[in-house]
């Protein structure tokens, strides 16, 4: 599993040396694991690098089929897209990343520009996304500090927050207002708004967000017109999650 976790949006291929370095294994151990994963059909080898194969998708499929949350969210996400011609998604926290587990159906007007994070299973750095920050904001103080110790804040654009103390204060503010606006922290030309999805026990189980190119929507539009729709949808989901 440690070998598979080496792959991600910024690393689509892997050799023995990199696998050993990233996992802390010896080169011999890394080679054995790579060969095993290749034998099982989860990796392909081109003579220099290992690549993930489509077989790996069976794990995400098992989660999406087995978890009720994506199925519950889907009709409401589609309704939001029908109302606004924008694309919405639901994300959960996994380590230092936020993962897309549900996404609204494509709309003819949304297909022209596809900002990051819109396909199922996409993993994004939590500290640089609206959904990720919402999820981090609802961790307790100690868990937030432990998260920062384990996952240093990596600069992705000139707008990314990289100072831990400032970031912790930001998380506190986000929790107080119960929504998060993020602009160009992960990708230039893209901004987003997210709200938490609570369950019946008042625990945050996911984040609902809208991601849009800045050339298409303004901050004022997202907060004035879209945020109320997100909050209303999150309230509806709380009744059934």
Coordinates of C-alpha atoms in Angstrom, one line a residue:
X1 CA 0.0 0.0 0.0
X2 CA 2.9 2.4 0.7
X3 CA 4.1 1.9 -2.8
X4 CA 0.7 2.8 -4.3
X5 CA 0.5 5.9 -2.1
X6 CA 3.6 7.2 -3.9
X7 CA 1.5 7.8 -7.0
X8 CA -0.6 11.0 -7.2
X9 CA -1.4 14.1 -9.3
X10 CA 2.3 15.2 -9.3
X11 CA 3.8 11.7 -9.7
X12 CA 2.3 9.4 -12.4
X13 CA 5.3 7.1 -12.8
X14 CA 7.7 5.5 -10.4
X15 CA 11.1 3.8 -10.5
X16 CA 12.7 1.6 -7.9
X17 CA 14.9 4.4 -6.4
X18 CA 12.0 6.8 -6.0
X19 CA 9.8 4.1 -4.4
X20 CA 12.6 3.3 -1.9
X21 CA 13.1 6.9 -1.1
X22 CA 9.5 7.8 -0.6
X23 CA 8.6 4.7 1.4
X24 CA 11.7 4.4 3.5
X25 CA 12.2 0.8 2.2
X26 CA 15.5 -0.6 1.0
X27 CA 15.9 -0.8 -2.8
X28 CA 15.6 -4.5 -2.6
X29 CA 12.3 -4.4 -0.7
X30 CA 10.9 -1.7 -3.0
X31 CA 11.8 -3.8 -6.0
X32 CA 10.0 -6.8 -4.5
X33 CA 6.8 -4.8 -3.9
X34 CA 6.9 -3.3 -7.3
X35 CA 7.3 -6.7 -8.9
X36 CA 4.5 -8.1 -6.8
X37 CA 2.1 -5.2 -7.8
X38 CA 3.1 -5.7 -11.4
X39 CA 2.4 -9.4 -11.2
X40 CA -1.0 -8.7 -9.6
X41 CA -1.9 -6.4 -12.4
X42 CA -1.9 -3.1 -10.5
X43 CA 1.2 -1.7 -12.2
X44 CA 2.7 -1.8 -15.7
X45 CA 6.4 -1.4 -16.4
X46 CA 7.9 0.2 -19.6
X47 CA 11.5 -0.8 -18.9
X48 CA 12.2 2.3 -16.9
X49 CA 9.1 3.3 -14.9
X50 CA 6.1 1.7 -13.3
X51 CA 2.6 3.1 -14.0
X52 CA -0.8 2.4 -12.4
X53 CA -3.2 0.3 -14.5
X54 CA -6.9 0.7 -14.7
X55 CA -7.3 -2.3 -12.3
X56 CA -6.5 0.1 -9.4
X57 CA -9.9 1.7 -10.0
X58 CA -11.7 -1.3 -8.6
X59 CA -10.8 0.1 -5.1
X60 CA -12.5 3.4 -5.8
X61 CA -15.4 1.7 -7.4
X62 CA -15.8 -0.5 -4.3
X63 CA -15.9 2.6 -2.1
X64 CA -18.3 4.5 -4.3
X65 CA -20.6 1.5 -4.6
X66 CA -20.5 0.7 -0.9
X67 CA -20.6 4.1 0.7
X68 CA -24.1 5.7 0.8
X69 CA -22.8 9.3 0.9
X70 CA -22.1 9.6 -2.9
X71 CA -25.5 8.1 -3.8
X72 CA -27.3 10.4 -1.4
X73 CA -25.5 13.5 -2.7
X74 CA -25.7 12.9 -6.4
X75 CA -29.3 14.1 -7.1
X76 CA -28.8 17.3 -5.1
X77 CA -25.5 18.0 -6.9
X78 CA -27.3 17.5 -10.3
X79 CA -30.0 19.9 -9.2
X80 CA -27.5 22.6 -8.3
X81 CA -25.9 22.3 -11.7
X82 CA -29.3 22.5 -13.4
X83 CA -30.0 25.7 -11.4
X84 CA -26.7 27.4 -12.0
X85 CA -24.9 25.7 -14.9
X86 CA -21.9 25.2 -12.6
X87 CA -20.2 22.0 -11.4
X88 CA -20.4 20.9 -7.8
X89 CA -18.6 18.2 -5.9
X90 CA -18.4 16.5 -2.5
X91 CA -15.0 15.8 -0.9
X92 CA -13.7 14.0 2.1
X93 CA -10.3 14.3 3.9
X94 CA -7.7 11.6 3.5
X95 CA -4.3 12.4 5.0
X96 CA -3.0 15.6 3.5
X97 CA -5.5 15.5 0.6
X98 CA -9.2 16.1 -0.1
X99 CA -10.7 13.5 -2.4
X100 CA -13.7 14.0 -4.7
X101 CA -16.3 11.3 -4.0
X102 CA -19.3 12.8 -5.8
X103 CA -19.6 15.2 -8.7
X104 CA -22.6 16.8 -10.4
X105 CA -23.4 15.6 -13.9
X106 CA -21.8 17.6 -16.7
X107 CA -23.7 20.5 -18.2
X108 CA -23.2 21.7 -21.7
X109 CA -22.0 25.1 -20.5
X110 CA -19.6 23.7 -18.0
X111 CA -17.7 21.5 -20.4
X112 CA -15.9 24.4 -22.0
X113 CA -13.7 25.0 -19.0
X114 CA -12.8 22.3 -16.5
X115 CA -11.0 23.6 -13.5
X116 CA -9.2 21.2 -11.2
X117 CA -10.8 18.7 -9.0
X118 CA -13.9 17.9 -11.0
X119 CA -13.5 14.2 -11.6
X120 CA -14.2 11.4 -9.2
X121 CA -11.3 10.2 -7.1
X122 CA -9.3 13.3 -7.7
X123 CA -7.0 14.2 -4.8
X124 CA -6.1 17.7 -4.0
X125 CA -3.8 19.2 -1.3
X126 CA -6.2 20.1 1.6
X127 CA -4.5 23.2 2.7
X128 CA -4.9 24.9 -0.7
X129 CA -8.5 24.1 -1.4
X130 CA -11.8 25.4 0.0
X131 CA -13.2 21.9 0.7
X132 CA -9.9 20.8 2.3
X133 CA -9.8 23.8 4.6
X134 CA -13.4 23.3 5.7
X135 CA -12.6 19.7 6.6
X136 CA -9.4 20.7 8.5
X137 CA -11.2 23.5 10.3
X138 CA -13.5 21.0 11.9
X139 CA -10.7 18.9 13.4
X140 CA -10.0 19.7 17.0
X141 CA -7.0 22.0 17.8
X142 CA -4.6 19.1 18.7
X143 CA -5.5 17.2 15.5
X144 CA -4.9 20.4 13.4
X145 CA -1.4 20.8 15.0
X146 CA -0.6 17.2 14.4
X147 CA -1.7 17.5 10.8
X148 CA 0.6 20.5 10.3
X149 CA 3.5 18.7 11.8
X150 CA 3.0 15.8 9.5
X151 CA 2.2 17.7 6.4
X152 CA 4.1 21.0 5.9
X153 CA 2.3 23.7 4.0
X154 CA 3.6 23.4 0.5
X155 CA 3.5 26.5 -1.7
X156 CA 1.6 25.9 -4.9
X157 CA 1.0 29.5 -6.1
X158 CA 1.9 32.9 -4.7
X159 CA -1.5 32.9 -2.9
X160 CA -1.0 29.6 -1.0
X161 CA -0.9 29.9 2.8
X162 CA 2.5 28.5 4.1
X163 CA 2.8 29.9 7.6
X164 CA 1.5 27.4 10.2
X165 CA 0.3 30.0 12.8
X166 CA -1.5 32.1 10.2
X167 CA -3.1 29.0 8.8
X168 CA -4.4 27.8 12.2
X169 CA -6.0 31.3 12.7
X170 CA -7.5 31.0 9.3
X171 CA -9.0 27.6 10.1
X172 CA -10.5 29.0 13.3
X173 CA -12.2 31.8 11.3
X174 CA -13.5 29.3 8.7
X175 CA -15.0 27.2 11.5
X176 CA -16.7 30.3 13.0
X177 CA -18.3 31.4 9.7
X178 CA -19.0 27.8 8.6
X179 CA -17.9 28.3 5.0
X180 CA -14.7 28.9 3.1
X181 CA -13.8 30.9 0.0
X182 CA -10.5 30.1 -1.6
X183 CA -9.0 32.0 -4.6
X184 CA -6.0 30.8 -6.7
X185 CA -4.3 29.0 -3.8
X186 CA -4.0 25.7 -5.7
X187 CA -4.3 26.9 -9.3
X188 CA -4.2 30.4 -10.8
X189 CA -7.4 31.5 -12.4
X190 CA -9.6 29.3 -10.2
X191 CA -11.6 30.0 -7.1
X192 CA -14.0 28.0 -5.0
X193 CA -16.5 28.1 -2.1
X194 CA -17.1 25.2 0.3
X195 CA -19.4 24.4 3.2
X196 CA -19.4 21.5 5.6
X197 CA -21.8 18.6 5.4
X198 CA -22.9 17.5 8.9
X199 CA -24.5 14.2 9.9
X200 CA -27.4 13.8 12.4
X201 CA -24.8 13.8 15.2
X202 CA -23.5 17.2 14.1
X203 CA -20.2 15.7 13.0
X204 CA -18.7 16.9 9.7
X205 CA -18.5 14.0 7.3
X206 CA -17.7 15.8 4.0
X207 CA -17.5 19.2 2.3
X208 CA -19.7 20.5 -0.5
X209 CA -18.0 22.9 -2.9
X210 CA -18.2 24.8 -6.2
X211 CA -15.1 25.3 -8.2
X212 CA -15.1 27.9 -11.0
X213 CA -12.7 29.8 -13.3
X214 CA -12.3 33.4 -12.1
X215 CA -13.0 34.6 -15.6
X216 CA -16.5 33.2 -15.4
X217 CA -17.6 34.0 -11.9
X218 CA -16.7 36.7 -9.4
X219 CA -16.2 36.3 -5.7
X220 CA -19.3 38.4 -5.0
X221 CA -21.4 36.2 -7.3
X222 CA -20.2 33.0 -5.5
X223 CA -20.8 34.4 -2.1
X224 CA -24.0 36.2 -2.8
X225 CA -25.7 33.8 -5.1
X226 CA -24.0 30.4 -4.8
X227 CA -23.1 30.2 -1.1
X228 CA -26.8 30.3 0.0
X229 CA -27.5 27.4 -2.3
X230 CA -24.6 25.4 -0.9
X231 CA -25.8 26.1 2.7
X232 CA -29.4 25.1 1.9
X233 CA -28.2 21.9 0.2
X234 CA -26.0 21.0 3.1
X235 CA -28.9 21.4 5.5
X236 CA -31.0 19.1 3.3
X237 CA -28.2 16.5 3.3
X238 CA -28.0 16.7 7.1
X239 CA -31.5 15.2 7.3
X240 CA -30.5 12.1 5.4
X241 CA -26.8 11.5 6.0

